[in-house]
């Protein structure tokens, strides 16, 4: 059993309610030890009568009928010795020099004990969440994705992406916190998105997406982590089916400033400006049913239709 929170938690219990383990890092290992220590009579099949399962709550989030599901990947990046982009590695966070000095640069006046410095460095070497790709999903209603298809496509025509879609991308999917913890809705400082028709044929309409954004996880109003990004993309409409055959988009830019200290995420802050990338693409037609029902931002029960789509369900 996992209880979601800002830091997450795990608890293992038996069918009759005995707590076997509740340590986040070692829950599974501790639970197995606790299970093996129980009397054999309590571990046999049928030892506990669980009873008939009642009806389950089917009010979990579901993709909008006829809607579009876009797969999203978010990743911290770095630069190699020649200045070219690469995937982030531990030293991008902990550095080759004085770790304490790096964090004092980010958070002046911060007090760190030696054991805290050692723990932070070890975490970055063993916990890969800060520098691996993190998946997400974006949902568009049928009405929304159809609003991106021009009625009379003409090469060279340019039109803005509808405000509701633009706001959703910026606020919910240019998420700086997604690679290190729970998703946080971003504060939009400025930005715009537009589509330009580049080619039209009997088979397809090809459009180029472009734009920019400046967002931040400004929870406390203290100039927290900020993302300045350019957005690029290619959208292709299959004219035979009237649907998108391609929905590729990339948000690439620099992040700067500290993460929210109150959430315990400040160790993941990086001095100066550091690259960050977010890639969008159509969910594969062969995707598993599970992927088709994962709500945007992994929000689960915290997902609300009205906040995400801006309209009542």
Coordinates of N, CA and C in Angstrom, one line a residue, residues 39-232:
X39 N 3.6 -16.7 12.2 CA 3.4 -18.2 12.4 C 2.9 -18.8 11.1
X40 N 3.2 -20.0 10.8 CA 2.8 -20.6 9.6 C 1.3 -20.6 9.4
X41 N 0.6 -20.8 10.5 CA -0.9 -20.8 10.4 C -1.4 -19.5 9.8
X42 N -0.8 -18.4 10.1 CA -1.2 -17.1 9.6 C -0.8 -16.9 8.1
X43 N 0.1 -17.7 7.6 CA 0.6 -17.5 6.2 C -0.1 -18.5 5.2
X44 N -0.8 -19.4 5.7 CA -1.4 -20.4 4.8 C -2.6 -19.8 4.1
X45 N -2.8 -20.2 2.8 CA -4.0 -19.8 2.1 C -5.3 -20.0 2.9
X46 N -6.1 -19.1 2.9 CA -7.4 -19.2 3.6 C -7.3 -18.9 5.1
X47 N -6.1 -18.5 5.6 CA -6.0 -18.2 7.0 C -6.9 -17.0 7.4
X48 N -7.1 -16.1 6.5 CA -8.0 -15.0 6.8 C -9.1 -14.9 5.7
X49 N -10.3 -14.8 6.3 CA -11.5 -14.7 5.4 C -11.7 -13.2 5.0
X50 N -11.3 -12.8 3.8 CA -11.4 -11.4 3.4 C -12.8 -11.0 3.1
X51 N -13.6 -12.0 2.6 CA -15.0 -11.6 2.3 C -15.2 -11.2 0.9
X52 N -16.4 -11.0 0.5 CA -16.7 -10.7 -0.9 C -16.4 -9.2 -1.1
X53 N -15.7 -8.9 -2.2 CA -15.4 -7.5 -2.6 C -16.6 -6.8 -3.0
X54 N -16.8 -5.6 -2.5 CA -18.0 -4.8 -2.9 C -17.7 -4.0 -4.2
X55 N -18.6 -3.3 -4.7 CA -18.4 -2.6 -5.9 C -17.3 -1.5 -5.7
X56 N -16.5 -1.3 -6.7 CA -15.4 -0.3 -6.6 C -15.9 1.0 -7.2
X57 N -15.2 2.0 -6.7 CA -15.5 3.4 -7.2 C -14.9 3.6 -8.6
X58 N -15.7 3.8 -9.6 CA -15.3 4.0 -11.0 C -15.2 5.4 -11.4
X59 N -14.9 6.3 -10.4 CA -14.9 7.7 -10.7 C -13.4 8.2 -10.9
X60 N -12.6 7.2 -11.3 CA -11.2 7.6 -11.7 C -11.2 8.4 -13.0
X61 N -10.1 9.2 -13.2 CA -10.1 10.0 -14.4 C -10.0 9.1 -15.7
X62 N -10.7 9.5 -16.7 CA -10.7 8.7 -18.0 C -10.5 9.7 -19.1
X63 N -9.8 9.3 -20.1 CA -9.5 10.2 -21.3 C -10.9 10.6 -21.9
X64 N -10.9 11.9 -22.4 CA -12.2 12.3 -23.0 C -12.5 11.5 -24.2
X65 N -13.8 11.2 -24.4 CA -14.2 10.4 -25.6 C -13.8 11.1 -26.9
X66 N -13.1 10.3 -27.8 CA -12.7 10.9 -29.1 C -11.5 11.8 -28.9
X67 N -10.9 11.8 -27.7 CA -9.8 12.8 -27.5 C -8.5 12.3 -28.0
X68 N -7.5 13.1 -27.8 CA -6.1 12.8 -28.2 C -5.2 12.6 -27.0
X69 N -4.4 11.6 -27.0 CA -3.4 11.3 -25.9 C -2.0 11.5 -26.4
X70 N -1.3 12.4 -25.8 CA 0.1 12.7 -26.2 C 1.0 12.3 -25.1
X71 N 2.0 11.5 -25.5 CA 3.0 11.0 -24.5 C 4.1 12.1 -24.3
X72 N 4.5 12.3 -23.1 CA 5.4 13.4 -22.8 C 6.6 12.8 -22.0
X73 N 7.8 13.3 -22.3 CA 9.0 13.0 -21.5 C 9.7 14.2 -21.1
X74 N 10.0 14.3 -19.8 CA 10.7 15.5 -19.2 C 12.1 15.0 -18.8
X75 N 13.1 15.8 -19.0 CA 14.5 15.4 -18.6 C 15.4 16.6 -18.4
X76 N 16.2 16.5 -17.3 CA 17.2 17.5 -17.0 C 18.4 17.2 -18.0
X77 N 19.0 18.2 -18.5 CA 20.1 18.1 -19.5 C 21.4 18.7 -18.9
X78 N 22.4 18.5 -19.7 CA 23.7 19.2 -19.3 C 24.5 19.5 -20.6
X79 N 25.7 20.0 -20.4 CA 26.6 20.2 -21.6 C 27.8 19.4 -21.5
X80 N 28.3 18.9 -22.6 CA 29.6 18.2 -22.6 C 30.7 19.2 -22.6
X81 N 32.0 18.7 -22.7 CA 33.1 19.6 -22.7 C 33.2 20.5 -23.9
X82 N 32.4 20.2 -24.9 CA 32.4 21.0 -26.2 C 31.2 21.9 -26.3
X83 N 30.4 21.9 -25.2 CA 29.2 22.7 -25.2 C 28.0 22.1 -25.8
X84 N 28.0 20.9 -26.2 CA 26.9 20.2 -26.8 C 26.0 19.6 -25.7
X85 N 24.7 19.6 -26.0 CA 23.7 19.0 -25.1 C 23.9 17.6 -24.9
X86 N 23.7 17.1 -23.7 CA 23.7 15.7 -23.3 C 22.8 15.5 -22.2
X87 N 22.5 14.2 -21.8 CA 21.7 13.9 -20.7 C 22.4 14.3 -19.4
X88 N 21.7 14.8 -18.4 CA 22.3 15.2 -17.1 C 22.9 14.0 -16.4
X89 N 24.0 14.2 -15.7 CA 24.7 13.2 -14.9 C 24.9 13.7 -13.5
X90 N 25.2 12.8 -12.5 CA 25.3 13.3 -11.2 C 26.2 14.5 -10.9
X91 N 27.3 14.6 -11.7 CA 28.2 15.8 -11.4 C 27.5 17.1 -11.8
X92 N 26.5 17.1 -12.6 CA 25.8 18.3 -12.9 C 25.1 18.9 -11.7
X93 N 24.8 18.0 -10.7 CA 24.1 18.4 -9.5 C 25.1 18.6 -8.4
X94 N 26.0 17.7 -8.2 CA 26.9 17.7 -7.1 C 28.3 18.3 -7.4
X95 N 28.6 18.4 -8.7 CA 29.8 19.1 -9.1 C 31.1 18.3 -8.8
X96 N 32.2 18.8 -9.3 CA 33.5 18.2 -9.0 C 34.2 18.8 -7.8
X97 N 33.7 19.9 -7.3 CA 34.4 20.6 -6.3 C 33.6 20.6 -5.0
X98 N 33.5 21.8 -4.3 CA 32.9 21.9 -3.0 C 31.4 21.9 -3.1
X99 N 30.8 20.9 -2.7 CA 29.3 20.8 -2.8 C 28.7 21.9 -1.9
X100 N 29.2 22.1 -0.7 CA 28.7 23.1 0.2 C 28.7 24.5 -0.5
X101 N 29.8 24.8 -1.2 CA 29.9 26.1 -1.8 C 28.8 26.3 -2.9
X102 N 28.5 25.2 -3.6 CA 27.6 25.2 -4.7 C 26.2 25.5 -4.1
X103 N 25.8 24.9 -3.0 CA 24.5 25.2 -2.5 C 24.4 26.5 -1.8
X104 N 25.5 27.0 -1.3 CA 25.5 28.4 -0.7 C 25.3 29.4 -1.8
X105 N 25.8 29.1 -3.0 CA 25.6 29.9 -4.2 C 24.2 30.0 -4.5
X106 N 23.4 28.9 -4.4 CA 22.0 28.8 -4.7 C 21.2 29.4 -3.6
X107 N 21.5 29.1 -2.4 CA 20.8 29.5 -1.2 C 21.7 30.2 -0.2
X108 N 22.0 31.5 -0.4 CA 22.9 32.2 0.5 C 22.4 32.1 2.0
X109 N 23.3 31.8 2.9 CA 22.9 31.7 4.3 C 22.5 30.3 4.7
X110 N 22.4 29.4 3.7 CA 22.0 28.0 4.1 C 23.0 27.4 5.0
X111 N 22.6 26.7 6.0 CA 23.4 26.0 6.9 C 23.3 24.5 6.7
X112 N 24.5 23.9 6.4 CA 24.5 22.5 6.1 C 25.6 21.8 7.0
X113 N 25.1 20.7 7.7 CA 26.1 19.9 8.5 C 26.9 19.1 7.5
X114 N 28.1 18.6 7.9 CA 28.9 17.8 7.1 C 28.2 16.5 6.7
X115 N 27.4 15.9 7.6 CA 26.7 14.7 7.3 C 25.6 14.9 6.2
X116 N 25.0 16.1 6.3 CA 24.0 16.4 5.3 C 24.6 16.6 3.9
X117 N 25.8 17.2 3.8 CA 26.5 17.3 2.5 C 26.8 15.9 2.0
X118 N 27.3 15.0 2.8 CA 27.7 13.7 2.4 C 26.4 12.9 1.9
X119 N 25.3 13.1 2.6 CA 24.1 12.4 2.3 C 23.6 12.9 0.9
X120 N 23.6 14.2 0.7 CA 23.2 14.7 -0.6 C 24.0 14.2 -1.7
X121 N 25.3 14.2 -1.6 CA 26.2 13.7 -2.6 C 25.9 12.2 -2.9
X122 N 25.7 11.4 -1.8 CA 25.4 10.0 -2.0 C 24.1 9.7 -2.7
X123 N 23.1 10.6 -2.4 CA 21.8 10.4 -3.0 C 21.9 10.6 -4.5
X124 N 22.7 11.6 -5.0 CA 22.8 11.8 -6.4 C 23.5 10.7 -7.1
X125 N 24.4 10.0 -6.4 CA 25.1 8.9 -7.0 C 24.3 7.6 -7.1
X126 N 23.3 7.5 -6.2 CA 22.6 6.2 -6.2 C 21.1 6.4 -6.6
X127 N 20.5 7.6 -6.5 CA 19.1 7.8 -6.9 C 19.1 8.5 -8.2
X128 N 18.6 7.9 -9.2 CA 18.7 8.4 -10.6 C 17.6 9.2 -11.0
X129 N 16.6 9.5 -10.2 CA 15.4 10.2 -10.6 C 15.7 11.6 -11.2
X130 N 16.7 12.2 -10.6 CA 17.0 13.6 -11.0 C 17.5 13.7 -12.4
X131 N 18.1 12.7 -12.9 CA 18.7 12.8 -14.3 C 18.3 11.7 -15.3
X132 N 17.1 11.1 -15.0 CA 16.5 10.2 -16.0 C 15.3 10.9 -16.6
X133 N 14.8 10.3 -17.7 CA 13.6 10.8 -18.3 C 12.4 10.4 -17.5
X134 N 11.4 11.3 -17.4 CA 10.2 11.0 -16.6 C 9.0 11.1 -17.6
X135 N 8.2 10.1 -17.6 CA 7.0 10.1 -18.5 C 5.8 10.9 -18.0
X136 N 5.0 11.3 -18.9 CA 3.8 12.0 -18.5 C 2.8 11.9 -19.7
X137 N 1.6 12.3 -19.6 CA 0.6 12.3 -20.6 C -0.2 13.6 -20.7
X138 N -0.5 14.0 -21.9 CA -1.3 15.2 -22.1 C -2.6 14.7 -22.8
X139 N -3.7 15.2 -22.3 CA -5.0 14.9 -23.0 C -5.6 16.1 -23.6
X140 N -6.1 15.9 -24.8 CA -6.9 16.9 -25.5 C -8.3 16.4 -25.8
X141 N -9.3 17.2 -25.7 CA -10.7 16.7 -26.0 C -10.8 16.7 -27.5
X142 N -11.8 16.0 -28.0 CA -12.0 15.9 -29.5 C -12.2 17.3 -30.1
X143 N -13.0 18.2 -29.4 CA -13.2 19.5 -29.9 C -11.9 20.3 -29.9
X144 N -11.0 20.1 -28.9 CA -9.7 20.8 -28.9 C -8.8 20.4 -30.0
X145 N -8.6 19.1 -30.2 CA -7.6 18.8 -31.3 C -8.1 19.1 -32.6
X146 N -9.5 19.0 -32.8 CA -10.0 19.4 -34.1 C -9.9 20.9 -34.4
X147 N -9.8 21.7 -33.3 CA -9.6 23.1 -33.4 C -8.2 23.5 -34.0
X148 N -7.3 22.5 -34.0 CA -6.0 22.7 -34.5 C -5.9 22.4 -36.0
X149 N -7.0 21.8 -36.6 CA -7.0 21.5 -38.0 C -7.7 22.6 -38.8
X150 N -7.0 23.2 -39.7 CA -7.6 24.3 -40.5 C -8.6 23.8 -41.4
X151 N -9.7 24.5 -41.5 CA -10.8 24.2 -42.5 C -10.4 24.3 -43.9
X152 N -9.7 25.4 -44.2 CA -9.2 25.6 -45.6 C -7.7 25.9 -45.5
X153 N -7.0 24.8 -45.5 CA -5.5 25.0 -45.3 C -4.9 25.6 -46.5
X154 N -4.1 26.6 -46.3 CA -3.3 27.3 -47.3 C -1.9 27.5 -46.9
X155 N -1.0 27.1 -47.8 CA 0.5 27.2 -47.4 C 0.8 28.6 -47.0
X156 N 1.5 28.8 -45.9 CA 1.9 30.1 -45.4 C 1.0 30.7 -44.4
X157 N -0.3 30.1 -44.3 CA -1.2 30.6 -43.3 C -0.7 30.3 -41.8
X158 N -0.8 31.3 -41.0 CA -0.4 31.2 -39.6 C -1.5 31.5 -38.7
X159 N -1.7 30.7 -37.6 CA -2.8 31.0 -36.7 C -2.4 30.6 -35.3
X160 N -2.9 31.3 -34.2 CA -2.5 31.0 -32.9 C -3.1 29.7 -32.4
X161 N -2.4 29.0 -31.6 CA -2.9 27.8 -30.9 C -4.0 28.3 -29.9
X162 N -5.2 27.7 -29.8 CA -6.2 28.2 -28.9 C -5.7 28.4 -27.5
X163 N -6.1 29.5 -26.8 CA -5.6 29.8 -25.4 C -5.7 28.7 -24.4
X164 N -6.8 27.9 -24.5 CA -7.0 26.8 -23.5 C -5.9 25.7 -23.6
X165 N -5.5 25.4 -24.9 CA -4.5 24.4 -25.1 C -3.1 25.0 -24.7
X166 N -2.9 26.2 -25.1 CA -1.6 26.9 -24.8 C -1.4 26.9 -23.3
X167 N -2.4 27.3 -22.6 CA -2.3 27.4 -21.1 C -2.1 26.1 -20.5
X168 N -2.7 25.0 -21.0 CA -2.6 23.7 -20.4 C -1.1 23.2 -20.6
X169 N -0.6 23.4 -21.8 CA 0.8 23.0 -22.0 C 1.8 23.8 -21.1
X170 N 1.6 25.1 -21.0 CA 2.5 25.9 -20.2 C 2.3 25.6 -18.7
X171 N 1.1 25.5 -18.2 CA 0.8 25.4 -16.8 C 1.1 24.0 -16.3
X172 N 0.7 23.0 -17.0 CA 0.7 21.7 -16.5 C 1.8 20.8 -17.0
X173 N 2.3 21.1 -18.2 CA 3.3 20.2 -18.8 C 4.7 20.7 -19.0
X174 N 4.9 22.0 -18.8 CA 6.3 22.6 -18.7 C 6.7 22.5 -17.2
X175 N 6.6 21.4 -16.7 CA 6.7 21.2 -15.2 C 8.2 20.9 -14.8
X176 N 8.7 21.8 -14.0 CA 10.1 21.7 -13.5 C 10.2 20.7 -12.4
X177 N 9.2 20.5 -11.6 CA 9.2 19.6 -10.5 C 9.0 18.1 -10.8
X178 N 8.5 17.9 -12.0 CA 8.1 16.5 -12.4 C 9.3 15.5 -12.3
X179 N 10.5 16.0 -12.5 CA 11.6 15.0 -12.5 C 12.2 14.7 -11.1
X180 N 11.7 15.4 -10.1 CA 12.2 15.2 -8.8 C 11.1 15.0 -7.7
X181 N 9.8 15.1 -8.1 CA 8.8 14.9 -7.1 C 7.4 15.0 -7.7
X182 N 6.4 15.4 -6.9 CA 5.1 15.5 -7.4 C 5.0 16.7 -8.4
X183 N 4.0 16.6 -9.3 CA 3.8 17.7 -10.3 C 3.4 19.0 -9.6
X184 N 3.8 20.1 -10.1 CA 3.4 21.4 -9.6 C 2.9 22.2 -10.7
X185 N 1.8 22.9 -10.6 CA 1.3 23.8 -11.6 C 2.2 25.0 -11.7
X186 N 2.5 25.3 -12.9 CA 3.5 26.4 -13.1 C 2.8 27.7 -13.2
X187 N 3.5 28.8 -12.7 CA 3.0 30.1 -12.9 C 3.5 30.6 -14.3
X188 N 2.5 31.1 -15.1 CA 2.9 31.5 -16.5 C 3.2 33.0 -16.4
X189 N 4.4 33.3 -16.8 CA 4.9 34.8 -16.8 C 4.6 35.4 -18.2
X190 N 4.9 34.6 -19.3 CA 4.6 35.0 -20.6 C 4.8 33.9 -21.6
X191 N 4.3 34.0 -22.8 CA 4.5 33.0 -23.8 C 3.4 33.0 -24.8
X192 N 3.6 32.3 -25.9 CA 2.6 32.1 -27.0 C 3.0 30.9 -27.9
X193 N 2.0 30.4 -28.6 CA 2.2 29.3 -29.5 C 1.4 29.6 -30.8
X194 N 2.0 29.2 -31.9 CA 1.3 29.4 -33.2 C 1.6 28.2 -34.1
X195 N 0.7 28.0 -35.1 CA 0.9 27.0 -36.1 C 1.0 27.7 -37.5
X196 N 1.9 27.2 -38.3 CA 2.0 27.7 -39.7 C 1.9 26.5 -40.7
X197 N 1.0 26.6 -41.6 CA 0.8 25.6 -42.6 C 2.0 25.6 -43.6
X198 N 2.7 24.5 -43.7 CA 3.9 24.4 -44.5 C 3.7 23.7 -45.8
X199 N 2.8 22.7 -45.8 CA 2.5 22.0 -47.1 C 1.1 21.4 -47.0
X200 N 0.5 21.3 -48.2 CA -0.8 20.7 -48.3 C -0.9 19.8 -49.5
X201 N -1.4 18.6 -49.3 CA -1.5 17.7 -50.4 C -2.8 16.9 -50.2
X202 N -3.2 16.2 -51.2 CA -4.5 15.4 -51.0 C -4.4 14.4 -49.8
X203 N -3.1 14.0 -49.5 CA -3.0 13.0 -48.4 C -2.8 13.6 -47.0
X204 N -2.2 14.8 -46.9 CA -2.0 15.4 -45.6 C -1.8 16.9 -45.5
X205 N -1.9 17.4 -44.3 CA -1.6 18.8 -44.0 C -0.4 18.8 -43.0
X206 N 0.6 19.5 -43.4 CA 1.8 19.6 -42.5 C 1.9 21.0 -41.9
X207 N 2.0 21.1 -40.6 CA 2.1 22.4 -40.0 C 3.3 22.4 -39.0
X208 N 3.9 23.6 -39.0 CA 5.1 23.8 -38.1 C 4.6 24.6 -36.8
X209 N 4.9 24.1 -35.7 CA 4.6 24.8 -34.4 C 5.8 25.6 -33.9
X210 N 5.5 26.8 -33.4 CA 6.6 27.6 -32.8 C 6.1 28.4 -31.7
X211 N 7.0 28.8 -30.8 CA 6.5 29.6 -29.7 C 7.6 29.7 -28.6
X212 N 7.2 30.3 -27.5 CA 8.1 30.5 -26.4 C 7.3 30.6 -25.1
X213 N 8.0 30.4 -24.0 CA 7.3 30.4 -22.7 C 8.3 30.7 -21.6
X214 N 7.8 31.4 -20.6 CA 8.5 31.6 -19.3 C 7.6 31.2 -18.2
X215 N 8.0 30.2 -17.4 CA 7.1 29.7 -16.3 C 8.0 29.4 -15.1
X216 N 7.4 29.3 -14.0 CA 8.1 29.0 -12.8 C 7.3 28.3 -11.8
X217 N 7.9 27.5 -10.9 CA 7.2 26.8 -9.8 C 7.1 27.7 -8.6
X218 N 6.6 28.9 -8.9 CA 6.6 30.0 -7.9 C 5.5 29.8 -6.8
X219 N 5.8 28.8 -5.9 CA 4.8 28.5 -4.9 C 4.7 29.6 -3.8
X220 N 5.9 30.1 -3.5 CA 5.9 31.0 -2.4 C 6.2 32.5 -2.8
X221 N 6.3 32.7 -4.1 CA 6.5 34.0 -4.6 C 7.9 34.5 -4.4
X222 N 8.9 33.6 -4.1 CA 10.3 33.9 -3.9 C 11.2 33.6 -5.0
X223 N 10.7 33.8 -6.2 CA 11.5 33.6 -7.4 C 12.1 32.2 -7.5
X224 N 11.3 31.2 -7.4 CA 11.8 29.9 -7.4 C 12.2 29.4 -8.8
X225 N 12.4 28.2 -9.0 CA 13.0 27.6 -10.2 C 12.1 28.1 -11.4
X226 N 12.8 28.6 -12.4 CA 12.2 29.2 -13.6 C 12.7 28.5 -14.9
X227 N 11.8 28.4 -15.8 CA 12.1 27.8 -17.1 C 11.8 28.8 -18.2
X228 N 12.8 29.1 -19.0 CA 12.6 29.9 -20.2 C 12.9 29.0 -21.4
X229 N 11.8 28.8 -22.2 CA 11.9 27.8 -23.3 C 11.4 28.3 -24.6
X230 N 12.1 27.8 -25.7 CA 11.5 27.9 -27.0 C 10.8 26.6 -27.3
X231 N 9.7 26.7 -28.1 CA 8.9 25.5 -28.4 C 8.9 25.3 -29.9
X232 N 9.2 24.1 -30.3 CA 9.2 23.7 -31.8 C 8.4 22.5 -32.0

